[in-house]
C-alpha positions as a Python dict, from the first residue, in 0.01 Angstrom:
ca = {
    (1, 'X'): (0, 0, 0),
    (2, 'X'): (-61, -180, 302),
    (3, 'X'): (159, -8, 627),
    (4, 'X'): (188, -357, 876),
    (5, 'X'): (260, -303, 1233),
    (6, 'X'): (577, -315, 1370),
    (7, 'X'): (652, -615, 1537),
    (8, 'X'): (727, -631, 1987),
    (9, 'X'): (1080, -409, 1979),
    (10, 'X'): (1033, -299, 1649),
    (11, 'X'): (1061, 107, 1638),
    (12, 'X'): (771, 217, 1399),
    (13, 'X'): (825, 353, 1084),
    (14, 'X'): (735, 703, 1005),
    (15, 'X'): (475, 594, 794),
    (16, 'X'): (329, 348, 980),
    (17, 'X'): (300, 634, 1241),
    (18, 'X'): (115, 864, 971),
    (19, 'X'): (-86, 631, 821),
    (20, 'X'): (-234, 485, 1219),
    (21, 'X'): (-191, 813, 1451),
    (22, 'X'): (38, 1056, 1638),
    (23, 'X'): (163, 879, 1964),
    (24, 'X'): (258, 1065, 2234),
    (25, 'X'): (-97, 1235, 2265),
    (26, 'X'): (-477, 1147, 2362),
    (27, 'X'): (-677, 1010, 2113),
    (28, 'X'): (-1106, 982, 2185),
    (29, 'X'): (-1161, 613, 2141),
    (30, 'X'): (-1545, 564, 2147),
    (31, 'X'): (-1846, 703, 2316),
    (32, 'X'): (-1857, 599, 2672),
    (33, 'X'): (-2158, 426, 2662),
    (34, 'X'): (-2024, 173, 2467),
    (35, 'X'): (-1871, 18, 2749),
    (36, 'X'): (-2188, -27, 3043),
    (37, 'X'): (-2121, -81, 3435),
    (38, 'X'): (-1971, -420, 3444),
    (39, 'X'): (-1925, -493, 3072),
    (40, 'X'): (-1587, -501, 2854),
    (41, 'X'): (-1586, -455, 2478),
    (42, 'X'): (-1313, -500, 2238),
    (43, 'X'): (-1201, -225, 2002),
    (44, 'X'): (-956, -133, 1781),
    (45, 'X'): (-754, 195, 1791),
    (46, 'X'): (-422, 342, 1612),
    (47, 'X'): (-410, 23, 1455),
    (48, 'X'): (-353, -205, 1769),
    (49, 'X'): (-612, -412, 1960),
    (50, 'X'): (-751, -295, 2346),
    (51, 'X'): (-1035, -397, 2579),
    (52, 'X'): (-1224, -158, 2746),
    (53, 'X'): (-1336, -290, 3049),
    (54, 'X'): (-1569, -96, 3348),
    (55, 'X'): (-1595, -217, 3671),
    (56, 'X'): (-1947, -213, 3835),
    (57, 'X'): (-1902, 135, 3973),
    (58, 'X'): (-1821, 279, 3574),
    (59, 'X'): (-1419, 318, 3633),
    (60, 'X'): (-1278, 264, 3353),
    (61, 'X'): (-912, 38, 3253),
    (62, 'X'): (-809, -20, 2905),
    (63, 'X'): (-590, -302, 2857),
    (64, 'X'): (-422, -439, 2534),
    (65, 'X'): (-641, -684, 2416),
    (66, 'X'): (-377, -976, 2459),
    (67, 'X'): (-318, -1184, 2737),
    (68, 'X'): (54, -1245, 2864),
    (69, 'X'): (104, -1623, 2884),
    (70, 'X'): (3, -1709, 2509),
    (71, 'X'): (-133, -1396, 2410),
    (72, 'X'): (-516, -1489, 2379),
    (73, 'X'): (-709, -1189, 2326),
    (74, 'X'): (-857, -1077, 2698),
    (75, 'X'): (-1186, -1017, 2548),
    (76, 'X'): (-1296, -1349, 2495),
    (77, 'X'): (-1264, -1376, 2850),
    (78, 'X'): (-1482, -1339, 3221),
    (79, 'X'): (-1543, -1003, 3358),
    (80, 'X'): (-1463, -1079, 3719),
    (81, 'X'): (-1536, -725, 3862),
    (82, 'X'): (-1201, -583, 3926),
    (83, 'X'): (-1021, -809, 3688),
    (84, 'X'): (-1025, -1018, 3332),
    (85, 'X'): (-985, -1424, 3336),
    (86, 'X'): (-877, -1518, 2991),
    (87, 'X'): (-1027, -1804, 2817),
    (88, 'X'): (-765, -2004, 2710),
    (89, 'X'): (-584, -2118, 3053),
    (90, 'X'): (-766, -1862, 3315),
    (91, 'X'): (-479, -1629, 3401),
    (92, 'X'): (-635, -1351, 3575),
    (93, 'X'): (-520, -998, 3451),
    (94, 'X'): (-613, -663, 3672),
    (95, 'X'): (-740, -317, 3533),
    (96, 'X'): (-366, -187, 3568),
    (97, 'X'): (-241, -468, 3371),
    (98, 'X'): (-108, -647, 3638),
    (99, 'X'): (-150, -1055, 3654),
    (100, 'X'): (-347, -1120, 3944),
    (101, 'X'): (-324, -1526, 3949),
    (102, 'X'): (-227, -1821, 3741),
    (103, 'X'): (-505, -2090, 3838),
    (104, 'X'): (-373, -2356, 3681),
    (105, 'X'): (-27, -2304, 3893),
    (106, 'X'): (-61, -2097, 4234),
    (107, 'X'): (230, -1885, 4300),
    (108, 'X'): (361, -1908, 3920),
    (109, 'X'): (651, -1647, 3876),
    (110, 'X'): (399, -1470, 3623),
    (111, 'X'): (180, -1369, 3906),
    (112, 'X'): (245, -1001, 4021),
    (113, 'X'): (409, -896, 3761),
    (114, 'X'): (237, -588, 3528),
    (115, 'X'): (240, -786, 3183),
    (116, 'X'): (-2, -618, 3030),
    (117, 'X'): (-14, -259, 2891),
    (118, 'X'): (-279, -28, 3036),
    (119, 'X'): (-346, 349, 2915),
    (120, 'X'): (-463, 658, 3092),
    (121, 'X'): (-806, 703, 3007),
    (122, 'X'): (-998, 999, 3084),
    (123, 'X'): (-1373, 1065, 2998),
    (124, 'X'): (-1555, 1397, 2903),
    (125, 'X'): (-1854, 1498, 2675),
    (126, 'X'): (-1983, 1108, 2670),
    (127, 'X'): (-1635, 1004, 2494),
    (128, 'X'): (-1360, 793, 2645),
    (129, 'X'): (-980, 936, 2525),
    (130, 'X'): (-680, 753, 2579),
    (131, 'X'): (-322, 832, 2629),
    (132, 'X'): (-135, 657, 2324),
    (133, 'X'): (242, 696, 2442),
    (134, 'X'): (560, 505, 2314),
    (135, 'X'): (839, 306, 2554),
    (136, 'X'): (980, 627, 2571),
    (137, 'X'): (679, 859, 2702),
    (138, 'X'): (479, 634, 2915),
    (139, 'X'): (333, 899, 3098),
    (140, 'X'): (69, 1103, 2987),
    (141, 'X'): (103, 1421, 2811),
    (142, 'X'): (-107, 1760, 2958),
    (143, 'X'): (-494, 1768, 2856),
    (144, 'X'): (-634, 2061, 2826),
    (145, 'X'): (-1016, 1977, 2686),
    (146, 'X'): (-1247, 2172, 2453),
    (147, 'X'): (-1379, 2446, 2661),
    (148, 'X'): (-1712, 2384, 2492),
    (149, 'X'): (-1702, 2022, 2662),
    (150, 'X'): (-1637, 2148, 3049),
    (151, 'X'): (-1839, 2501, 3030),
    (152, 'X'): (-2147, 2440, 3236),
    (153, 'X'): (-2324, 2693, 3033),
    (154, 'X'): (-2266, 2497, 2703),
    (155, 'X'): (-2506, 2235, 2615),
    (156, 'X'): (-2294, 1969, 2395),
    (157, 'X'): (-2438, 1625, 2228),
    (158, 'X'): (-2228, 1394, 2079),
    (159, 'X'): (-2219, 1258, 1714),
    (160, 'X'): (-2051, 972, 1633),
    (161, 'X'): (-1971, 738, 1366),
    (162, 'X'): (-1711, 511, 1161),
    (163, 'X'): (-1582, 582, 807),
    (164, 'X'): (-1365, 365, 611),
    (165, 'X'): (-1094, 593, 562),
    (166, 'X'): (-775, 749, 664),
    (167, 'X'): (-781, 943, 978),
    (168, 'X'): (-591, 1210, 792),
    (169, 'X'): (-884, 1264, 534),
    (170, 'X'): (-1128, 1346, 795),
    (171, 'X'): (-905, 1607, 977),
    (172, 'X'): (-858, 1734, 624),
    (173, 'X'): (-1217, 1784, 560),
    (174, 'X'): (-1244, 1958, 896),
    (175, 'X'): (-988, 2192, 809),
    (176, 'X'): (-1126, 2287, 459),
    (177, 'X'): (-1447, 2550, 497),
    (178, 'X'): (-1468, 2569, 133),
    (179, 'X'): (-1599, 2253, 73),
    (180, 'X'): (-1948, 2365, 289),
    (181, 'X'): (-2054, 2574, -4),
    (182, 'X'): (-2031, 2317, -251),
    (183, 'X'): (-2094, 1983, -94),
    (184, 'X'): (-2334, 2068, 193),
    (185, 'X'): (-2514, 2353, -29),
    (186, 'X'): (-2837, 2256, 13),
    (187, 'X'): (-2831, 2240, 391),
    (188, 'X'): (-3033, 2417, 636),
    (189, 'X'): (-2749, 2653, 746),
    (190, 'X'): (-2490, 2641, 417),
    (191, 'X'): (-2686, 2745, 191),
    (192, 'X'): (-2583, 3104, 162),
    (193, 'X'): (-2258, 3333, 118),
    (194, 'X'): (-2004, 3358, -137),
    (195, 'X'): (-1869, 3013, -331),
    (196, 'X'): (-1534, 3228, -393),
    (197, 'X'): (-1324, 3315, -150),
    (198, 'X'): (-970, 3417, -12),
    (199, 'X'): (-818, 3219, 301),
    (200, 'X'): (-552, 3321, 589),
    (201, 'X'): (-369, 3128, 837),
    (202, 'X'): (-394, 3274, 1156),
    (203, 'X'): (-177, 3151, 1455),
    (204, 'X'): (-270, 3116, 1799),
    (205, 'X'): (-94, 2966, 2152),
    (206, 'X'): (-262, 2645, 2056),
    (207, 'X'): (-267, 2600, 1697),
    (208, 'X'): (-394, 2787, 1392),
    (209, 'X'): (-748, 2973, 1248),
    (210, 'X'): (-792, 2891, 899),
    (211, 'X'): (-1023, 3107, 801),
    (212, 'X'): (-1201, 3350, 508),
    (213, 'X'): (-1081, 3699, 458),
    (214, 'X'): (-1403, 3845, 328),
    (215, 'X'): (-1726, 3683, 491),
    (216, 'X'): (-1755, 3585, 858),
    (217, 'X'): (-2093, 3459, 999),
    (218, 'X'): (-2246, 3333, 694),
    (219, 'X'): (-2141, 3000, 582),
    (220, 'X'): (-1868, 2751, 721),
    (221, 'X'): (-1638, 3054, 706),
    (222, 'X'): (-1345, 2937, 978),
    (223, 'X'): (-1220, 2662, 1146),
    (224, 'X'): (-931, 2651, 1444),
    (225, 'X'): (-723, 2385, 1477),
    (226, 'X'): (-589, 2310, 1853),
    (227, 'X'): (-378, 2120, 2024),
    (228, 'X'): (-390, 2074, 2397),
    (229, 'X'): (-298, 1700, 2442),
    (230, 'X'): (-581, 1604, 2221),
    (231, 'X'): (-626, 1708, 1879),
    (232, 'X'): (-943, 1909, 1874),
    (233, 'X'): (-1135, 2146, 1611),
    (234, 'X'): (-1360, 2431, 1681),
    (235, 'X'): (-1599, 2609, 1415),
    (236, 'X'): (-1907, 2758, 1456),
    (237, 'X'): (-2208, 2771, 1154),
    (238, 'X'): (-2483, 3063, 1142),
    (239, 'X'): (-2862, 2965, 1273),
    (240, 'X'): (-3166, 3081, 1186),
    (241, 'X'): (-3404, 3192, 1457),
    (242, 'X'): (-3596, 2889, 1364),
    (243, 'X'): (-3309, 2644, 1538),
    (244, 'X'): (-3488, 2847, 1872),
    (245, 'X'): (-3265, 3012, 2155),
    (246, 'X'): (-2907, 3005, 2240),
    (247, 'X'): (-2602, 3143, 2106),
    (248, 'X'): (-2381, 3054, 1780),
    (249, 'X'): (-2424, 2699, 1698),
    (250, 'X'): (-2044, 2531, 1714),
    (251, 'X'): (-1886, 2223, 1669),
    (252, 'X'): (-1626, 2034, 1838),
    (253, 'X'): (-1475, 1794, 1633),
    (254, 'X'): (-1183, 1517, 1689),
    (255, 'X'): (-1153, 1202, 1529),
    (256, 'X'): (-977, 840, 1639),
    (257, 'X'): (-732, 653, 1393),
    (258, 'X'): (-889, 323, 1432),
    (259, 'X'): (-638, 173, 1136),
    (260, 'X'): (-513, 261, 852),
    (261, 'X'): (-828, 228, 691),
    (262, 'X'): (-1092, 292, 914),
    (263, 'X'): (-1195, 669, 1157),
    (264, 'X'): (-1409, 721, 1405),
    (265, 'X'): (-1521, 1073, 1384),
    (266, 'X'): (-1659, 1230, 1735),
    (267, 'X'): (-1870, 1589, 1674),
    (268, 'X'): (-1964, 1758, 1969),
    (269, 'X'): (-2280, 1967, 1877),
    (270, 'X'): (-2303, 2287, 2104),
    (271, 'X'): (-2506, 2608, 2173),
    (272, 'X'): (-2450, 2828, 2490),
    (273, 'X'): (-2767, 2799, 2619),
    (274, 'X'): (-2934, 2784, 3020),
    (275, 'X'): (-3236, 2658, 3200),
    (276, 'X'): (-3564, 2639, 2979),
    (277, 'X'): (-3336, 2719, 2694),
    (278, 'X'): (-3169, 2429, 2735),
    (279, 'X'): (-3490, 2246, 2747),
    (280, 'X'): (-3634, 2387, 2404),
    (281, 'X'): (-3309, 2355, 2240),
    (282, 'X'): (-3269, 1999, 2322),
    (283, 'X'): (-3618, 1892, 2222),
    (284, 'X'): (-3553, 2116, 1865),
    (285, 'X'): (-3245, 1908, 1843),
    (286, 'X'): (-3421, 1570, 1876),
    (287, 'X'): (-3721, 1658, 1715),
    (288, 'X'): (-3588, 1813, 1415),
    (289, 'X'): (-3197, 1925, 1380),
    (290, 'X'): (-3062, 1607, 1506),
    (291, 'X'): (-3194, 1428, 1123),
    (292, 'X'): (-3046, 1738, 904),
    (293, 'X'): (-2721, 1714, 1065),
    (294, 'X'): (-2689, 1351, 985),
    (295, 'X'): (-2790, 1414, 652),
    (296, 'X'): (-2458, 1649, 618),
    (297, 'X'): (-2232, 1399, 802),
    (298, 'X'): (-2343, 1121, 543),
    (299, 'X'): (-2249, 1391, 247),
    (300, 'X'): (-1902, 1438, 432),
    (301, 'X'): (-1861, 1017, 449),
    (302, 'X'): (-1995, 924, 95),
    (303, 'X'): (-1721, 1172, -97),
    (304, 'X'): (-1408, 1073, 172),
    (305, 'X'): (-1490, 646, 167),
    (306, 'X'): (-1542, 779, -222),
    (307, 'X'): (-1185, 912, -298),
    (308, 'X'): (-906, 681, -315),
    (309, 'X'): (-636, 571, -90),
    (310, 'X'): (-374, 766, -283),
    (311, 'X'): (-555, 1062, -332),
    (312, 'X'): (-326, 1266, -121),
    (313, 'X'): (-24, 1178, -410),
    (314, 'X'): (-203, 1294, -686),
    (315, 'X'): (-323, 1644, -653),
    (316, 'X'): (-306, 2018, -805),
    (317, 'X'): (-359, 2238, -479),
    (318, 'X'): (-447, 2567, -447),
    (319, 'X'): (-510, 2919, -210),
    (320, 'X'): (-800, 2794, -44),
    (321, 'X'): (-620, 2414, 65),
    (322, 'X'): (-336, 2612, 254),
    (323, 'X'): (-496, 2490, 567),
    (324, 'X'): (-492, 2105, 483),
    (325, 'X'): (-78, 2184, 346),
    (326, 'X'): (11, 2340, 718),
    (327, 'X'): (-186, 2048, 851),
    (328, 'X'): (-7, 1739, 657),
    (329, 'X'): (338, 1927, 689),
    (330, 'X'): (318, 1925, 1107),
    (331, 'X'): (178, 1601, 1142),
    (332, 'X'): (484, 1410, 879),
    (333, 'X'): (740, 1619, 1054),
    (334, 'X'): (577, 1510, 1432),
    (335, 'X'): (562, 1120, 1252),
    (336, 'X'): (878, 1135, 1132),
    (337, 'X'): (1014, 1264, 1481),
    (338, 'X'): (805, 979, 1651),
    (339, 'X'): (1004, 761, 1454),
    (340, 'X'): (1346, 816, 1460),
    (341, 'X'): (1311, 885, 1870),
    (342, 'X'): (1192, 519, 1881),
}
């Protein structure tokens, strides 16, 4: 079933809300350097159209892709520096969203006037997030980021990629450690431990641990889910002494509802690691982890863009999916809250 998009001063349904992201939080978009000093690029995110423009000294604006006399999409337009001309008829829009000038008719009543939404954007770990808020919570909610992604003594690198899917799947995945020892079993660093196993939900001030109750340190044996403004996940897999120095090897993960039908999935790869360690573990990375991890993400996308849209309607759970229950009951309840606040 196809969810459409509400139309201008339509409330959203609850399940347009689940099926194209929570509002009222940050969402990453894309990687930052997908937008260079002085460019704009067009993307698409919780279903809705934006432009991402930088001015020449990298600030950052993005703008709803849609221009406010005849609603022309902005990015076909001229990067002027601090400001967008559309196409069409030349109206001049500025990184807040305000219109700047009407060429074809100087002093036009349009001119002045912020027409055009604009989000918060923040950047961190090479990824631009953006505040996604409804008419009635404009202003952005309190980000509290990874601590892997601001720790100076944490060396992160970003992984990112697209996956035609439902956003939900890939937060499900995330948030279902049993699946390493089956799926990703002839990895590097899942290969080992137990493939049965008991699970516990664990709470915490930020979200939950879902995690094994009888192996730690040996497989994909816990994951936390948090929420600090941004929906984030934490886990951390065992390395040999062959992936050289540094501590645990963790992962931050989030992922961006670009539509219904499409996620972008942002991993933060991270070791706690200083100086010439940081050096060696790079250049291990590059050299040599960097491929193997890929090989695991491209197991994760083949069985999610494999399992079909309704797949979610059509199951026999058990123990080990009570993470992925907790998970789909919070974020109907927060959709369906969304909605009938709107």
């Amino acid at each position: 079933m196809t969810t459409l998009a509400p139309r201008a001063g339509l409330a959203a349904s609850a399940d347009h809300i689940y099926a194209t992201g929570l509002r009222n939080q940050w969402h990453p978009v894309v990687p930052s350097d997908f937008v260079a000093p002085g460019a704009m690029r067009k993307v698409t995110a919780l279903g809705e159209q934006w432009l991402l423009f930088r001015r020449s000294d990298g600030a950052l604006s993005m703008l709803a892709d849609r221009c406010p006399h005849r609603g022309a999409p902005l990015s076909l337009g001229k990067h002027l520096g601090d400001r967008v001309a559309c196409w069409y008829h030349g109206v001049e829009v500025g990184t807040d969203g305000t219109v700047s000038s009407v060429p074809g008719l100087p002093g036009c009543n349009l001119e002045g006037k912020k027409l055009v939404t604009s989000l918060p954007v923040r950047e961190i770990g090479g990824a631009v997030l953006a505040y996604f808020g409804d008419e009635k919570h404009p202003e952005p909610a309190e980000l509290t980021l990874p601590e892997p992604l601001t720790d100076p003594d944490v060396d992160a690198i970003l992984c990112y990629a697209e996956w035609n899917g439902p956003w939900r799947f890939a937060v499900e995945n995330l948030l279902d450690p049993m699946h390493g020892a089956f799926l990703h079993h002839e990895s590097h660093t899942m290969y080992d431990g137990d493939t049965t196993a008991k699970f516990r939900i664990r709470e915490t001030d930020r979200g939950y641990f879902f995690e094994k109750t009888d192996q730690r340190g040996v497989n994909f044996d816990w994951v936390e889910l948090c929420r600090t403004g941004v929906d984030w996940v934490d886990l951390t897999i065992p390395y040999p002494p062959s992936a050289g120095p540094g501590g645990p090897f963790g992962i931050v993960g989030m992922v961006c509802p670009v539509d219904e039908n499409r996620t972008g999935v942002f991993f933060w790869r991270y070791r706690r690691v200083q100086g010439w360690q940081r050096d060696t573990w790079r250049f291990l990375y590059k050299t040599l982890i960097e491929e193997r991890h890929w090989q695991v993400l491209e197991q994760d996308r083949v069985m999610l863009e494999a399992m079909p849209a309704d797949a979610d309607q059509r199951e026999n759970l058990y123990q080990h999916d009570l993470g992925v229950v907790r998970l789909r009951r919070m974020y109907r309840a927060e959709a369906e809250a969304q909605a009938s606040a709107s």
